[in-house]
Short mmCIF file of C-alpha atoms in Angstrom, two decimals:
data_model
loop_
_atom_site.label_atom_id
_atom_site.label_comp_id
_atom_site.label_asym_id
_atom_site.label_seq_id
_atom_site.Cartn_x
_atom_site.Cartn_y
_atom_site.Cartn_z
CA MET A 1 -20.67 -11.40 23.50
CA ASP A 2 -22.18 -7.48 22.33
CA ALA A 3 -19.58 -5.64 23.66
CA LEU A 4 -16.80 -7.54 22.06
CA ILE A 5 -19.10 -7.29 18.63
CA ASP A 6 -19.39 -4.32 19.01
CA GLN A 7 -15.81 -3.71 19.59
CA LEU A 8 -14.91 -4.79 16.59
CA LYS A 9 -17.55 -3.75 14.83
CA GLY A 10 -15.62 0.13 15.33
CA GLU A 11 -12.28 -1.72 15.40
CA ILE A 12 -13.06 -4.07 11.89
CA ILE A 13 -14.11 -0.29 10.17
CA GLU A 14 -11.14 1.54 11.70
CA GLN A 15 -8.45 -0.50 10.29
CA LEU A 16 -10.05 -1.03 7.05
CA ASN A 17 -11.16 2.06 6.07
CA LEU A 18 -14.54 1.20 5.76
CA GLU A 19 -15.48 5.33 6.43
CA ASP A 20 -18.62 4.79 4.93
CA LEU A 21 -20.34 2.23 7.09
CA LYS A 22 -21.34 2.58 10.41
CA LYS A 23 -21.62 0.29 13.68
CA GLU A 24 -25.26 -0.08 13.35
CA ASP A 25 -25.02 -0.65 9.52
CA ILE A 26 -22.90 -4.32 9.83
CA ASP A 27 -24.74 -7.68 11.01
CA ALA A 28 -22.65 -9.80 12.85
CA ASP A 29 -23.69 -12.42 11.46
CA ALA A 30 -22.99 -11.39 7.56
CA THR A 31 -20.42 -13.07 5.97
CA LEU A 32 -17.35 -10.95 5.89
CA PHE A 33 -16.07 -12.53 2.68
CA GLY A 34 -17.44 -12.64 -0.89
CA GLU A 35 -21.33 -11.22 -0.36
CA GLY A 36 -21.56 -10.05 2.39
CA LEU A 37 -18.89 -7.04 3.82
CA GLY A 38 -17.44 -7.43 0.12
CA LEU A 39 -14.01 -8.20 1.38
CA ASP A 40 -11.16 -10.05 0.26
CA SER A 41 -7.13 -11.50 0.72
CA ILE A 42 -5.62 -7.99 1.87
CA ASP A 43 -8.25 -7.70 4.42
CA ALA A 44 -8.37 -11.55 5.22
CA LEU A 45 -4.86 -9.50 6.36
CA GLU A 46 -6.15 -6.86 8.14
CA LEU A 47 -8.38 -9.14 10.32
CA ILE A 48 -5.04 -11.47 11.13
CA VAL A 49 -3.09 -8.45 12.17
CA LEU A 50 -5.87 -6.80 14.05
CA LEU A 51 -6.62 -9.97 16.13
CA GLU A 52 -3.37 -10.32 17.13
CA LYS A 53 -2.55 -6.47 17.91
CA ASN A 54 -6.15 -5.36 19.31
CA HIS A 55 -6.56 -9.30 21.08
CA GLY A 56 -3.30 -10.88 21.74
CA ILE A 57 -4.70 -13.19 19.41
CA LYS A 58 -2.77 -15.78 17.23
CA VAL A 59 -4.46 -17.43 14.41
CA ALA A 60 -1.99 -20.53 14.49
CA ASN A 61 -3.57 -22.59 12.05
CA PRO A 62 -4.44 -21.06 8.34
CA ALA A 63 -7.31 -24.01 8.41
CA ASP A 64 -9.06 -22.17 10.57
CA GLY A 65 -9.33 -18.48 8.88
CA LYS A 66 -12.49 -19.73 7.10
CA LYS A 67 -14.20 -20.59 9.96
CA ILE A 68 -12.97 -17.52 12.24
CA PHE A 69 -13.39 -15.06 9.86
CA GLN A 70 -16.63 -15.90 8.26
CA SER A 71 -18.69 -13.44 9.97
CA ILE A 72 -18.18 -10.79 13.22
CA ARG A 73 -19.72 -12.95 15.58
CA THR A 74 -17.52 -16.19 14.58
CA MET A 75 -14.35 -13.92 15.20
CA ALA A 76 -16.05 -12.67 18.37
CA GLU A 77 -16.28 -16.95 19.48
CA PHE A 78 -13.42 -17.79 18.57
CA ILE A 79 -12.05 -14.49 20.42
CA GLN A 80 -13.99 -14.79 23.34
CA ALA A 81 -12.37 -19.17 23.06
CA ASN A 82 -8.57 -18.01 23.04
CA LYS A 83 -8.12 -15.17 25.51
CA LYS A 84 -5.88 -15.65 27.38
CA MET B 1 11.60 13.57 -30.90
CA GLU B 2 8.05 16.12 -30.31
CA ALA B 3 4.99 15.01 -29.01
CA TYR B 4 1.31 16.27 -29.34
CA ILE B 5 -0.10 17.01 -25.98
CA ASN B 6 -3.89 15.67 -26.13
CA GLY B 7 -4.56 15.60 -22.74
CA ILE B 8 -4.28 17.38 -19.45
CA GLY B 9 -5.62 15.89 -16.06
CA ILE B 10 -3.76 18.05 -12.83
CA ILE B 11 -4.77 18.54 -9.35
CA SER B 12 -3.29 20.95 -7.64
CA PRO B 13 -3.38 23.57 -4.98
CA GLN B 14 -5.19 25.90 -7.32
CA GLN B 15 -8.51 25.02 -9.56
CA THR B 16 -6.75 23.15 -11.79
CA PHE B 17 -9.06 19.88 -12.58
CA ASP B 18 -11.45 21.32 -14.19
CA THR B 19 -9.95 21.33 -17.13
CA ALA B 20 -12.25 24.20 -19.41
CA ASP B 21 -10.98 26.48 -16.27
CA PHE B 22 -8.17 28.87 -16.70
CA LEU B 23 -7.28 30.37 -13.34
CA THR B 24 -10.31 33.13 -13.31
CA GLU B 25 -10.14 33.01 -9.89
CA VAL B 26 -6.73 31.90 -8.26
CA VAL B 27 -6.76 30.27 -4.62
CA GLU B 28 -4.22 32.43 -3.16
CA HIS B 29 -2.79 30.33 0.42
CA ASN B 30 -1.51 32.28 3.74
CA SER B 31 0.30 29.89 4.35
CA LYS B 32 4.05 27.98 4.16
CA SER B 33 2.03 25.16 2.69
CA LEU B 34 -0.66 24.51 0.05
CA PRO B 35 -2.17 21.78 -0.41
CA CYS B 36 -4.11 20.66 -3.10
CA ILE B 37 -7.67 21.46 -3.19
CA GLU B 38 -9.06 18.05 -3.98
CA PRO B 39 -12.22 16.91 -6.52
CA SER B 40 -15.51 14.50 -5.31
CA TYR B 41 -13.60 10.73 -6.03
CA GLN B 42 -17.00 8.34 -6.60
CA GLU B 43 -16.51 9.48 -10.56
CA PHE B 44 -13.18 8.26 -10.79
CA LEU B 45 -12.49 5.91 -8.08
CA ASN B 46 -15.09 2.68 -6.93
CA PRO B 47 -15.29 3.03 -3.14
CA VAL B 48 -14.11 -0.85 -1.78
CA LEU B 49 -10.95 0.00 -3.86
CA SER B 50 -10.54 3.40 -2.46
CA ARG B 51 -10.90 2.78 0.00
CA ARG B 52 -7.47 1.78 1.11
CA MET B 53 -5.52 4.77 -1.67
CA ALA B 54 -4.10 7.14 0.37
CA ARG B 55 -4.58 10.97 -0.80
CA ILE B 56 -2.20 10.57 -3.87
CA ILE B 57 -3.02 7.33 -5.23
CA LYS B 58 -6.25 9.32 -5.58
CA MET B 59 -5.61 12.15 -7.36
CA SER B 60 -3.40 11.06 -9.39
CA ILE B 61 -6.27 8.26 -10.65
CA ALA B 62 -8.83 11.42 -10.95
CA ALA B 63 -6.23 13.38 -12.66
CA SER B 64 -5.26 10.61 -15.51
CA SER B 65 -8.09 9.75 -16.74
CA VAL B 66 -9.87 13.52 -16.98
CA CYS B 67 -6.86 13.63 -18.75
CA PHE B 68 -7.32 10.59 -21.13
CA LYS B 69 -10.56 12.01 -21.15
CA GLU B 70 -9.82 14.80 -23.17
CA ALA B 71 -7.05 12.99 -25.29
CA ASN B 72 -9.94 10.88 -26.29
CA ILE B 73 -8.95 7.06 -25.71
CA SER B 74 -9.26 4.16 -23.50
CA ILE B 75 -6.14 2.46 -23.10
CA PRO B 76 -2.08 4.59 -23.28
CA ASP B 77 0.02 2.03 -25.39
CA ALA B 78 2.95 3.38 -22.10
CA ILE B 79 2.48 5.44 -18.85
CA MET B 80 5.59 6.37 -17.43
CA THR B 81 5.72 8.64 -13.66
CA GLY B 82 8.34 10.46 -11.76
CA THR B 83 8.04 11.38 -8.55
CA ALA B 84 11.18 11.92 -5.60
CA LEU B 85 8.42 10.84 -1.99
CA GLY B 86 5.92 7.70 -3.99
CA CYS B 87 3.64 7.51 -1.95
CA LEU B 88 4.22 9.41 1.96
CA GLU B 89 1.47 9.96 3.49
CA ASP B 90 1.89 5.21 4.03
CA THR B 91 5.09 4.59 2.68
CA GLU B 92 5.16 7.24 7.11
CA LYS B 93 2.31 4.63 8.80
CA PHE B 94 4.00 1.78 7.67
CA LEU B 95 7.25 3.34 8.85
CA SER B 96 5.56 4.36 12.41
CA ALA B 97 4.22 0.73 12.59
CA ILE B 98 7.84 -0.90 12.79
CA ILE B 99 8.39 1.62 15.29
CA GLU B 100 4.78 1.77 18.33
CA ASN B 101 4.89 -2.34 17.63
CA ASP B 102 7.73 -2.64 18.21
CA GLU B 103 8.01 -4.53 14.61
CA GLN B 104 5.23 -6.98 14.43
CA PHE B 105 1.77 -6.81 13.65
CA LEU B 106 2.51 -5.10 11.00
CA THR B 107 -0.06 -4.23 8.76
CA PRO B 108 -0.27 -5.53 4.29
CA THR B 109 -2.23 -1.85 3.58
CA SER B 110 -0.05 0.64 3.59
CA PHE B 111 3.14 -1.29 3.13
CA ILE B 112 1.98 -2.52 -0.33
CA GLN B 113 1.15 0.86 -1.01
CA SER B 114 4.25 2.78 -0.22
CA THR B 115 5.89 2.16 -2.67
CA HIS B 116 6.85 4.20 -4.98
CA ASN B 117 6.03 2.65 -8.20
CA THR B 118 2.30 2.80 -6.64
CA VAL B 119 0.43 5.36 -8.60
CA SER B 120 1.13 4.30 -12.62
CA ALA B 121 0.31 0.42 -10.86
CA GLN B 122 -3.14 1.53 -9.14
CA ILE B 123 -3.45 3.47 -13.19
CA ALA B 124 -1.95 0.25 -15.21
CA LEU B 125 -4.56 -1.81 -12.42
CA GLN B 126 -7.80 0.87 -13.61
CA LEU B 127 -7.50 0.35 -16.67
CA LYS B 128 -6.01 -3.02 -17.16
CA CYS B 129 -3.46 -1.80 -19.01
CA MET B 130 -0.53 -3.98 -19.83
CA ASN B 131 1.89 -2.05 -21.96
CA TYR B 132 5.43 -0.71 -20.42
CA ASN B 133 4.75 0.75 -17.50
CA PHE B 134 8.09 3.39 -15.69
CA THR B 135 7.99 4.90 -12.92
CA TYR B 136 11.37 8.10 -12.55
CA VAL B 137 12.81 8.55 -8.99
CA HIS B 138 15.61 11.20 -9.81
CA LYS B 139 14.45 13.73 -6.98
CA GLY B 140 14.25 17.41 -8.74
CA PHE B 141 13.88 15.08 -12.36
CA SER B 142 11.44 12.61 -12.16
CA PHE B 143 9.20 14.34 -13.88
CA GLU B 144 11.38 15.42 -16.88
CA SER B 145 12.90 11.68 -16.66
CA ALA B 146 9.33 10.85 -16.73
CA VAL B 147 9.08 13.01 -20.01
CA LEU B 148 12.13 12.49 -21.27
CA ASP B 149 11.43 8.39 -21.66
CA GLY B 150 7.67 9.69 -23.41
CA LEU B 151 9.33 11.83 -26.01
CA MET B 152 11.86 9.14 -26.50
CA THR B 153 9.04 4.92 -26.66
CA LEU B 154 7.36 7.60 -29.46
CA ALA B 155 10.56 8.64 -31.18
CA GLU B 156 11.73 5.52 -31.55
CA GLY B 157 7.88 4.56 -33.15
CA GLU B 158 7.33 2.42 -30.18
CA ALA B 159 4.44 3.72 -29.11
CA LYS B 160 1.39 6.49 -30.52
CA ASN B 161 -0.17 7.56 -27.07
CA ILE B 162 1.95 7.29 -23.87
CA LEU B 163 0.21 8.68 -20.46
CA VAL B 164 3.31 10.65 -18.93
CA GLY B 165 2.81 12.66 -15.36
CA GLY B 166 4.29 13.05 -11.87
CA HIS B 167 3.25 14.05 -9.27
CA ASP B 168 4.37 13.76 -5.15
CA GLU B 169 2.56 15.03 -1.85
CA MET B 170 3.49 16.84 0.92
CA THR B 171 2.47 15.35 4.85
CA ASP B 172 3.06 17.28 8.16
CA LYS B 173 6.36 15.36 8.68
CA TYR B 174 8.09 15.96 5.86
CA PHE B 175 6.97 19.57 6.32
CA ARG B 176 8.36 19.61 9.78
CA VAL B 177 11.53 17.86 8.31
CA CYS B 178 12.02 20.46 5.21
CA ASP B 179 11.58 23.33 7.54
CA ARG B 180 14.34 21.98 10.47
CA ILE B 181 16.39 22.23 6.47
CA GLY B 182 15.51 25.45 5.18
CA TYR B 183 13.41 24.81 2.59
CA TRP B 184 11.17 26.58 3.81
CA LYS B 185 10.40 30.49 4.83
CA LYS B 186 10.45 30.76 8.47
CA GLU B 187 7.85 34.51 8.39
CA GLU B 188 5.17 33.21 10.05
CA ASN B 189 3.07 33.54 7.21
CA VAL B 190 3.61 34.17 3.27
CA PRO B 191 1.06 36.02 1.36
CA THR B 192 1.89 33.34 -1.45
CA MET B 193 1.17 36.41 -4.42
CA GLU B 194 3.73 38.96 -3.04
CA LEU B 195 5.84 35.27 -3.06
CA ILE B 196 7.73 36.68 -5.84
CA ASN B 197 9.10 40.54 -4.50
CA MET B 198 10.05 38.21 -1.00
CA LYS B 199 13.74 38.72 -0.63
CA SER B 200 14.65 36.26 2.81
CA ASP B 201 15.91 32.64 2.62
CA GLY B 202 13.11 28.82 1.80
CA SER B 203 10.32 28.81 0.41
CA ILE B 204 6.17 28.15 0.07
CA ALA B 205 6.06 23.75 0.50
CA GLY B 206 3.39 22.14 -2.44
CA GLU B 207 2.32 19.34 -3.71
CA GLY B 208 0.68 18.27 -6.64
CA ALA B 209 -0.59 15.02 -9.50
CA SER B 210 0.18 16.08 -13.21
CA PHE B 211 -0.45 14.00 -16.02
CA PHE B 212 -0.67 14.76 -19.94
CA VAL B 213 -0.74 12.09 -22.93
CA LEU B 214 1.68 12.84 -25.06
CA SER B 215 1.03 11.36 -28.75
CA ASN B 216 2.58 11.40 -31.99
CA GLU B 217 -0.12 12.88 -34.15
CA LYS B 218 -2.03 16.40 -33.89
CA THR B 219 -5.74 15.89 -32.81
CA GLU B 220 -8.41 18.96 -32.29
CA SER B 221 -8.12 18.62 -28.93
CA SER B 222 -4.26 18.61 -29.01
CA TYR B 223 -2.39 21.55 -26.67
CA ALA B 224 1.42 21.84 -27.58
CA VAL B 225 3.13 20.54 -29.02
CA LEU B 226 6.82 20.09 -26.74
CA ARG B 227 9.56 20.07 -28.54
CA GLY B 228 12.51 19.23 -26.11
CA ILE B 229 13.97 18.94 -22.88
CA LYS B 230 16.87 19.52 -21.30
CA ALA B 231 18.29 18.82 -17.26
CA ILE B 232 21.43 20.15 -16.25
CA TYR B 233 22.60 18.93 -13.13
CA LYS B 234 24.35 21.96 -11.15
CA PRO B 235 24.94 23.69 -13.01
CA GLN B 236 28.48 25.53 -12.08
CA SER B 237 28.05 29.47 -14.43
CA LYS B 238 25.57 31.65 -15.95
CA GLN B 239 27.86 30.02 -19.55
CA GLU B 240 27.07 26.90 -18.94
CA ILE B 241 23.14 27.26 -18.66
CA GLU B 242 22.94 30.09 -21.74
CA SER B 243 23.97 27.54 -23.66
CA LYS B 244 22.72 24.67 -22.57
CA ILE B 245 19.17 26.53 -23.75
CA ALA B 246 21.08 27.45 -26.85
CA GLU B 247 21.93 23.78 -27.72
CA LEU B 248 18.29 23.11 -27.53
CA LEU B 249 17.01 25.84 -29.11
CA HIS B 250 19.56 25.81 -32.76
CA SER B 251 18.17 21.64 -32.68
CA LYS B 252 14.69 23.10 -33.45
CA GLU B 253 16.45 26.33 -35.52
CA LEU B 254 15.26 28.63 -33.48
CA THR B 255 17.56 31.52 -31.73
CA PHE B 256 16.86 33.15 -27.72
CA ASN B 257 14.91 35.58 -29.64
CA ASP B 258 12.21 33.47 -31.12
CA ILE B 259 10.50 32.49 -26.85
CA ASP B 260 7.91 34.41 -27.10
CA LEU B 261 7.32 33.36 -23.36
CA VAL B 262 9.10 31.87 -20.55
CA VAL B 263 7.84 30.18 -17.57
CA TYR B 264 10.43 30.89 -14.89
CA GLY B 265 10.06 28.69 -11.19
CA ILE B 266 10.89 31.43 -9.23
CA ASN B 267 10.12 30.55 -5.66
CA GLY B 268 10.99 33.10 -3.44
CA ASP B 269 14.01 31.37 -2.43
CA ALA B 270 16.84 34.35 -1.95
CA ARG B 271 19.24 31.95 -2.99
CA PHE B 272 18.41 30.13 -5.62
CA ASP B 273 15.80 33.25 -7.13
CA LYS B 274 18.85 34.89 -9.00
CA THR B 275 18.68 32.56 -11.90
CA TYR B 276 15.92 33.30 -13.12
CA ASN B 277 16.90 37.37 -12.27
CA ILE B 278 19.69 36.67 -14.64
CA LEU B 279 18.18 34.80 -17.38
CA LYS B 280 15.32 36.86 -17.77
CA ASP B 281 17.52 40.26 -17.28
CA GLY B 282 20.28 38.57 -20.31
CA ILE B 283 19.45 36.50 -23.07
CA PHE B 284 15.60 36.60 -22.08
CA LYS B 285 15.24 40.25 -21.98
CA ASN B 286 12.10 40.20 -24.47
CA SER B 287 10.48 38.01 -23.78
CA THR B 288 6.91 37.79 -21.90
CA SER B 289 7.96 36.78 -18.84
CA THR B 290 5.60 34.67 -15.51
CA TYR B 291 5.81 32.41 -13.21
CA PHE B 292 3.76 29.54 -11.16
CA LYS B 293 5.77 28.44 -7.97
CA HIS B 294 3.34 31.08 -6.11
CA LEU B 295 0.21 29.12 -7.46
CA CYS B 296 1.28 25.37 -6.29
CA GLY B 297 4.72 26.03 -4.13
CA GLU B 298 8.16 23.98 -4.53
CA TYR B 299 7.82 20.46 -5.37
CA GLN B 300 9.97 18.56 -6.69
CA THR B 301 8.11 17.34 -10.02
CA SER B 302 6.60 20.67 -10.02
CA GLY B 303 7.92 21.21 -13.66
CA GLY B 304 3.97 19.14 -14.16
CA PHE B 305 2.35 21.89 -13.19
CA ALA B 306 4.87 24.01 -15.49
CA MET B 307 3.89 22.26 -18.34
CA TRP B 308 0.49 22.64 -17.71
CA LEU B 309 -0.01 26.45 -17.62
CA ALA B 310 2.58 26.68 -20.23
CA SER B 311 0.83 24.21 -22.18
CA ASN B 312 -2.47 26.36 -21.28
CA ILE B 313 -0.96 29.76 -22.58
CA ILE B 314 -0.41 28.42 -25.37
CA LYS B 315 -3.66 26.74 -26.65
CA ARG B 316 -6.04 30.00 -25.62
CA GLN B 317 -3.13 32.80 -26.00
CA MET B 318 -3.63 34.36 -22.60
CA VAL B 319 -0.95 34.79 -20.44
CA PRO B 320 -3.36 35.33 -16.24
CA SER B 321 -2.21 37.77 -15.01
CA ALA B 322 -1.75 36.27 -11.66
CA VAL B 323 1.07 34.73 -13.63
CA LEU B 324 2.32 38.01 -15.20
CA ILE B 325 5.49 39.63 -14.04
CA GLY B 326 6.42 43.06 -15.25
CA GLU B 327 4.07 43.33 -19.24
CA ASN B 328 3.06 41.21 -21.31
CA LYS B 329 5.52 41.42 -24.55
CA THR B 330 4.27 40.26 -27.07
CA LYS B 331 0.96 39.44 -29.11
CA GLN B 332 1.19 35.49 -30.61
CA ILE B 333 2.51 33.31 -28.27
CA LYS B 334 4.68 30.71 -30.48
CA ASN B 335 7.52 29.38 -28.22
CA VAL B 336 8.07 29.19 -24.82
CA LEU B 337 10.03 27.88 -22.61
CA ILE B 338 10.07 26.26 -19.17
CA TYR B 339 13.13 27.52 -16.52
CA ASN B 340 12.69 25.54 -13.83
CA THR B 341 14.85 25.02 -10.67
CA PHE B 342 15.08 22.45 -7.13
CA LEU B 343 16.68 24.29 -4.63
CA ASP B 344 19.32 24.97 -7.16
CA THR B 345 20.29 21.85 -7.95
CA ASN B 346 18.32 20.26 -10.30
CA HIS B 347 17.58 22.80 -13.77
CA ALA B 348 15.02 21.50 -16.11
CA VAL B 349 14.51 22.59 -19.45
CA PHE B 350 11.32 22.55 -21.62
CA LEU B 351 10.15 23.65 -25.04
CA LEU B 352 7.42 24.03 -26.11
CA SER B 353 5.47 26.07 -29.28
CA GLN B 354 2.25 26.03 -30.87
CA CYS B 355 0.56 23.45 -33.03
#
């Protein structure tokens, strides 16, 4: 799980152009939207594409998005649970 | 149709961002592609927003901010920009992603930012400006169209202060494509300050973002008065060019002899520079001659760099030696004409006067 979280941090920094951040600056349990990383709705779309492109996982039910994208840890758990 | 130029912000391959400086130190690029000298954007952009912005958007927002500050306005009554290539870097990213990912997994950011009107929209978003906002995409007439719209809007009394601008960026891919169709010189290294003496085909690539506040009121910050503009598409003869220039001058009760200084778009391309030489050695033989594309390179909206140069020459009553061709023939510079062409297809004439 730790390796996957580390990998996800790197992918998110690259995909969302978070140039000023390093992996160690990001708390795996911090909220992605709102206060934590301060991401917005465009970033949400980028994260959906990231999951599909890099991990082959589609978010089938949009209602699950809030739970999946709560933090990097919840994203990693979702990837692990749905990995084919 | 006249307008005072009350503020200028420009990012170019020269140190033009600092409005107090006027070509005191010319940056000589020994290259066929002249990149812009960019400032730190921290002062102008929120880091959360800027992370999504391509270079040309950042350059344009910073340049327009300087422009507003100089003109002492917070929100313009209209925004008109001109660009031939739009946000090319993001367009390339978006199109490359389509190919690489077999038309799947398309990310939204580069798509959103890849449209031609992204720059004028982002400037408006930053300012929360809901006023008229238009982007002209007419290759070598893009900047000129924005300026013309600005002049007409002021003339109709629909606005008092207008932001007009031109922006185009050079990317590696676009440079290579243009190289294949003969836009650029074939020599390995091109000393830019020697560009005017080169006899070969092709020019050097450039880029830039230039913004101007046009106003119907003169202020302490006014550079010059923009008195008119003329676009000539594919002129067929020297006579046609001269008659269009004469038309513009006569409408302002001026003659060729009233032009103290001409800014030529000489770009070192032997195929096209002859037009400038005909004017320089003919109807404007008594005027001081200057040129600018050795400083900023060739690009579709280079007219913005020329307007910055002409405005500063008029305001400061000083002709930098780096732009002078031959001798400075006039003591007082009242009337300046810009003659610029893009690939001998789009010819543009601007008339500026001391205010």
